[in-house]
Tab-separated table of C-alpha atoms in Angstrom:
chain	number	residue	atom	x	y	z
A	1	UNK	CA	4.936	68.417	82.834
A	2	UNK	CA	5.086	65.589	85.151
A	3	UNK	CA	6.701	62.077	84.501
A	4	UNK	CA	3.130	60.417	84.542
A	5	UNK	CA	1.773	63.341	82.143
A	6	UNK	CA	5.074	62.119	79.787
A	7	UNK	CA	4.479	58.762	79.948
A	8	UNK	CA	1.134	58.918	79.408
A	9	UNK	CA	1.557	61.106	76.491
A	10	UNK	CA	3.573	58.539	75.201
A	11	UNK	CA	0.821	56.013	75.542
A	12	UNK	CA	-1.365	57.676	73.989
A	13	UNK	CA	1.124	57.968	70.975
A	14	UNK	CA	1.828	54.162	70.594
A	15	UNK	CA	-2.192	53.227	71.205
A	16	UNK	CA	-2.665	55.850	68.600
A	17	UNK	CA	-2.228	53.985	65.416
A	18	UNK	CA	-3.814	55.586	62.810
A	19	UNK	CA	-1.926	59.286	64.066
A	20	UNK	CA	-5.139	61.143	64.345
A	21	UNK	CA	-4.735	62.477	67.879
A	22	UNK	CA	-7.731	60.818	69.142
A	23	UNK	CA	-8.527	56.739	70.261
A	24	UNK	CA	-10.844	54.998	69.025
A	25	UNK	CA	-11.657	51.391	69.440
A	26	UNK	CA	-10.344	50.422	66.542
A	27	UNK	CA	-6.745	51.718	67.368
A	28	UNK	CA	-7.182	49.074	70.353
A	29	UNK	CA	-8.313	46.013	68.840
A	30	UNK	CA	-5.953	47.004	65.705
A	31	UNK	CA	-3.182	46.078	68.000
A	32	UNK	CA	-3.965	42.569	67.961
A	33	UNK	CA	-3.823	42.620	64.161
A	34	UNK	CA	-0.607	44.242	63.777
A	35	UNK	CA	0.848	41.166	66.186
A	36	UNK	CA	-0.437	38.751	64.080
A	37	UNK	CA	0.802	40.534	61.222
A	38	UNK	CA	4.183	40.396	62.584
A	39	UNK	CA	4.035	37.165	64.256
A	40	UNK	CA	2.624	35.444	61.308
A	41	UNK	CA	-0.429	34.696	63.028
A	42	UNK	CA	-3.744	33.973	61.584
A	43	UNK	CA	-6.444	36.781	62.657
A	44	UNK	CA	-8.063	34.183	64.536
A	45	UNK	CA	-4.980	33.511	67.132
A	46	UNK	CA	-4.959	36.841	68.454
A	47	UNK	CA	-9.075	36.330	69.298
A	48	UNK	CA	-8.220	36.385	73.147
A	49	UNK	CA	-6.075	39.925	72.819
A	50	UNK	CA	-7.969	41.358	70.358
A	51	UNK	CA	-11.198	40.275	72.968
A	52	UNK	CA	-9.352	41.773	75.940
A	53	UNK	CA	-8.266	45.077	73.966
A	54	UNK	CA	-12.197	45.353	72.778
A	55	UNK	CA	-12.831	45.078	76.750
A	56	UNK	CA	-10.575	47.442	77.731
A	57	UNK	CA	-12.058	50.385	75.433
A	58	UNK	CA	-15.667	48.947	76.805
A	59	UNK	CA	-15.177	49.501	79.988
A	60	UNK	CA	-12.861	52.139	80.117
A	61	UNK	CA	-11.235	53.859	77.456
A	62	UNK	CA	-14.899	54.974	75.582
A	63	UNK	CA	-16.020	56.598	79.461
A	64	UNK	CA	-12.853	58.537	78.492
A	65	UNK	CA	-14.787	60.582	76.106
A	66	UNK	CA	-16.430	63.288	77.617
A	67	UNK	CA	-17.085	65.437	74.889
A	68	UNK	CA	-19.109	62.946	73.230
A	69	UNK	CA	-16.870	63.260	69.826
A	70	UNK	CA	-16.701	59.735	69.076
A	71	UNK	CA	-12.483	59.644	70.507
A	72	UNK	CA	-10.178	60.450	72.624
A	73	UNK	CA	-8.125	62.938	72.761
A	74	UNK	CA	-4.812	63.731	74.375
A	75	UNK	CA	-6.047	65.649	77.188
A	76	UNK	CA	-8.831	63.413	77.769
A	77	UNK	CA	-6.835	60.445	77.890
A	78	UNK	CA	-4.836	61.987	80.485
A	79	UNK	CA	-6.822	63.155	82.821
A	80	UNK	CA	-9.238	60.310	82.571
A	81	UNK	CA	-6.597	58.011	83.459
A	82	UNK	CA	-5.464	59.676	86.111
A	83	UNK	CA	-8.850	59.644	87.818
A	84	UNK	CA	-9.455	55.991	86.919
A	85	UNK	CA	-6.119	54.903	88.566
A	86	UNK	CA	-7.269	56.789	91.093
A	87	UNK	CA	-10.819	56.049	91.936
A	88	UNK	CA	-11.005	52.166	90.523
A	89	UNK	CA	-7.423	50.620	90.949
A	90	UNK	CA	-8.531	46.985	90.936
A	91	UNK	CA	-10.864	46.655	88.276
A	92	UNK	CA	-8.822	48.425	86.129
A	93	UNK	CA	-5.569	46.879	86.891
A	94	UNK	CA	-7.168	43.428	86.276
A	95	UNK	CA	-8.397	44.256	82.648
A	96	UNK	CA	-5.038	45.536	82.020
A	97	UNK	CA	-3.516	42.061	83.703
A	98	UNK	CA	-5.716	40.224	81.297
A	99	UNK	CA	-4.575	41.875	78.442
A	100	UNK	CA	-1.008	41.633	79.501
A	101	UNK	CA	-1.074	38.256	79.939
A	102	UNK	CA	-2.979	37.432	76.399
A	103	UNK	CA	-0.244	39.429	74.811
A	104	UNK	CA	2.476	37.471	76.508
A	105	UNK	CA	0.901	33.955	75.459
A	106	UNK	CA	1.225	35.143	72.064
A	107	UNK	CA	4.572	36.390	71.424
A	108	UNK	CA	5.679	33.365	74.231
A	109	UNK	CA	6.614	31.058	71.364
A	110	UNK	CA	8.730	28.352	73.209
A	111	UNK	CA	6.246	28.263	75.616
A	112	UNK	CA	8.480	28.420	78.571
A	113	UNK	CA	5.631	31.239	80.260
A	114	UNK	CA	8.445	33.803	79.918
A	115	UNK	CA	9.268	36.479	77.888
A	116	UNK	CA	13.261	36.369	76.041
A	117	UNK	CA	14.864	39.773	74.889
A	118	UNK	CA	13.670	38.388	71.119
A	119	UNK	CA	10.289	37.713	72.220
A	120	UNK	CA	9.645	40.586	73.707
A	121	UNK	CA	11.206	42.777	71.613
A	122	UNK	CA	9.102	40.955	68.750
A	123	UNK	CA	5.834	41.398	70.566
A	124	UNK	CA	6.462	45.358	71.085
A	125	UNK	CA	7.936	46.386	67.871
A	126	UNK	CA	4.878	44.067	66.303
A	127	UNK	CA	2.273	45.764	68.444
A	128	UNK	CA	3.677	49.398	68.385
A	129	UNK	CA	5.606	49.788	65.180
A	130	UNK	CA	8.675	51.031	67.660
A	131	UNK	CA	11.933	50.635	66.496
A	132	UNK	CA	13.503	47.183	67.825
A	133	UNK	CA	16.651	48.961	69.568
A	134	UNK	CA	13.630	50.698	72.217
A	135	UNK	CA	12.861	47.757	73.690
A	136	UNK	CA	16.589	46.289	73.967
A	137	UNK	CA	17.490	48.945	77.363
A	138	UNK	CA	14.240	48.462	78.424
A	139	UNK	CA	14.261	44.799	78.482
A	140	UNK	CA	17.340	44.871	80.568
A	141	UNK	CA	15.641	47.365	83.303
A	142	UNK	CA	12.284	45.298	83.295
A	143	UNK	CA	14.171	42.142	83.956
A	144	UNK	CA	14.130	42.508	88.084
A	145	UNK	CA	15.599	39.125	88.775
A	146	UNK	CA	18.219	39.523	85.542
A	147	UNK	CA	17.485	35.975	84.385
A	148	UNK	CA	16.971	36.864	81.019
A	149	UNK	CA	13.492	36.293	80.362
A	150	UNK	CA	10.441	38.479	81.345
A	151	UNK	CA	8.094	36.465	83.828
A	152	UNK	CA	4.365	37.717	83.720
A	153	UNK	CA	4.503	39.107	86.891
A	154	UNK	CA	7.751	41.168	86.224
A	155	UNK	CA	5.603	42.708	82.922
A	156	UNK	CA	2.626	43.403	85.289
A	157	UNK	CA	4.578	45.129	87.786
A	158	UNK	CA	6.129	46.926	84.757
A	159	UNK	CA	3.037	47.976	83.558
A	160	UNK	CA	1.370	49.076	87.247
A	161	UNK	CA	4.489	51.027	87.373
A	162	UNK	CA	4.438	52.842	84.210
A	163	UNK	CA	1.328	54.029	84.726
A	164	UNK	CA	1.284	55.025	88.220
A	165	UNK	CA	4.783	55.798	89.045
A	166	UNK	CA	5.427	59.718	89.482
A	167	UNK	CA	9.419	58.733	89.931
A	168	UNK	CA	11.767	59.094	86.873
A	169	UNK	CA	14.186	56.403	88.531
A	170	UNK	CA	10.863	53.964	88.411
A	171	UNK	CA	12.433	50.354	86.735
A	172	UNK	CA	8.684	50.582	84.551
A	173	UNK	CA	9.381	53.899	82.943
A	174	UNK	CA	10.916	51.900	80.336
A	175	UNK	CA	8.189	49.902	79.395
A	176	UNK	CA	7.946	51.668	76.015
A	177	UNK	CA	11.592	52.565	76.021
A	178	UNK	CA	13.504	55.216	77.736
A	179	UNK	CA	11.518	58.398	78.358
């Protein structure tokens, strides 16, 4: 298995909420809940993520099902992606920017436009139900400049890099934690 087949298994995994081994849209948007949840946010803050994670299964994640079963599975997911990355880099890589950055606003609570260790480790374990102590190693590879706070362009690149990287050593890889 290759590192992108691993970390996009593992993607799957943490957009997979309800541990059915298929996505559906409400595993996206359900995200946004579960950050508000943890945030103590009312439903209505998280409008602009929960908006931009309804998008993203819109536009890309429900042309993921080619069986017509109503999810997606595993192996769909997979090889879907792939292809997508592939054949329609910028459109995809701008919903995913969108999303990024809505997320980021959220769990941003001084307002500084940065991430810190606490706020993005809130914002993860919040969205993903992954232990805290994941995030803490992968905070410290995603941080590029080592200023101690997450910029939004060091989480895009993260992101980009997670899911396109085929290089173990890739800084990205640990977006979710170590692999």
């Amino acid at each position: 298995m290759s590192v992108l087949d691993i970390k996009l298994d593992r993607a799957f995994d943490v957009f997979d909420s309800d541990r059915d081994g298929k996505l559906g849209k409400a595993d996206l948007t359900g995200l946004s809940d579960r950050l508000a949840e943890s945030l103590d946010y009312a439903p209505d803050a998280v409008a602009g993520l929960r908006n931009s994670l309804a998008d993203l299964w819109d536009t890309v994640f429900h042309k993921m099902d080619k069986n017509d079963d109503g999810g997606v599975d595993r192996q769909e997911f997979r090889q879907a992606f792939r292809a997508r990355i592939v054949s329609d880099q910028n459109r995809i890589w701008e919903r995913i920017r969108v999303m990024s950055n809505a997320w980021t606003e959220l769990a941003d609570r001084d307002g500084d436009g940065m991430l810190s260790r606490e706020e993005y480790t809130s914002l993860l374990h919040g969205m993903f139900r992954l232990p805290r102590e994941t995030f803490d190693e992968a905070f410290n590879q995603l941080d590029i400049d080592g200023d101690g706070q997450l910029s939004r362009d060091e989480i895009s690149s993260a992101m980009k890099e997670y899911y396109t990287s085929e290089k173990h050593s890739a800084r990205g890889n640990q977006f979710f934690g170590r692999l």
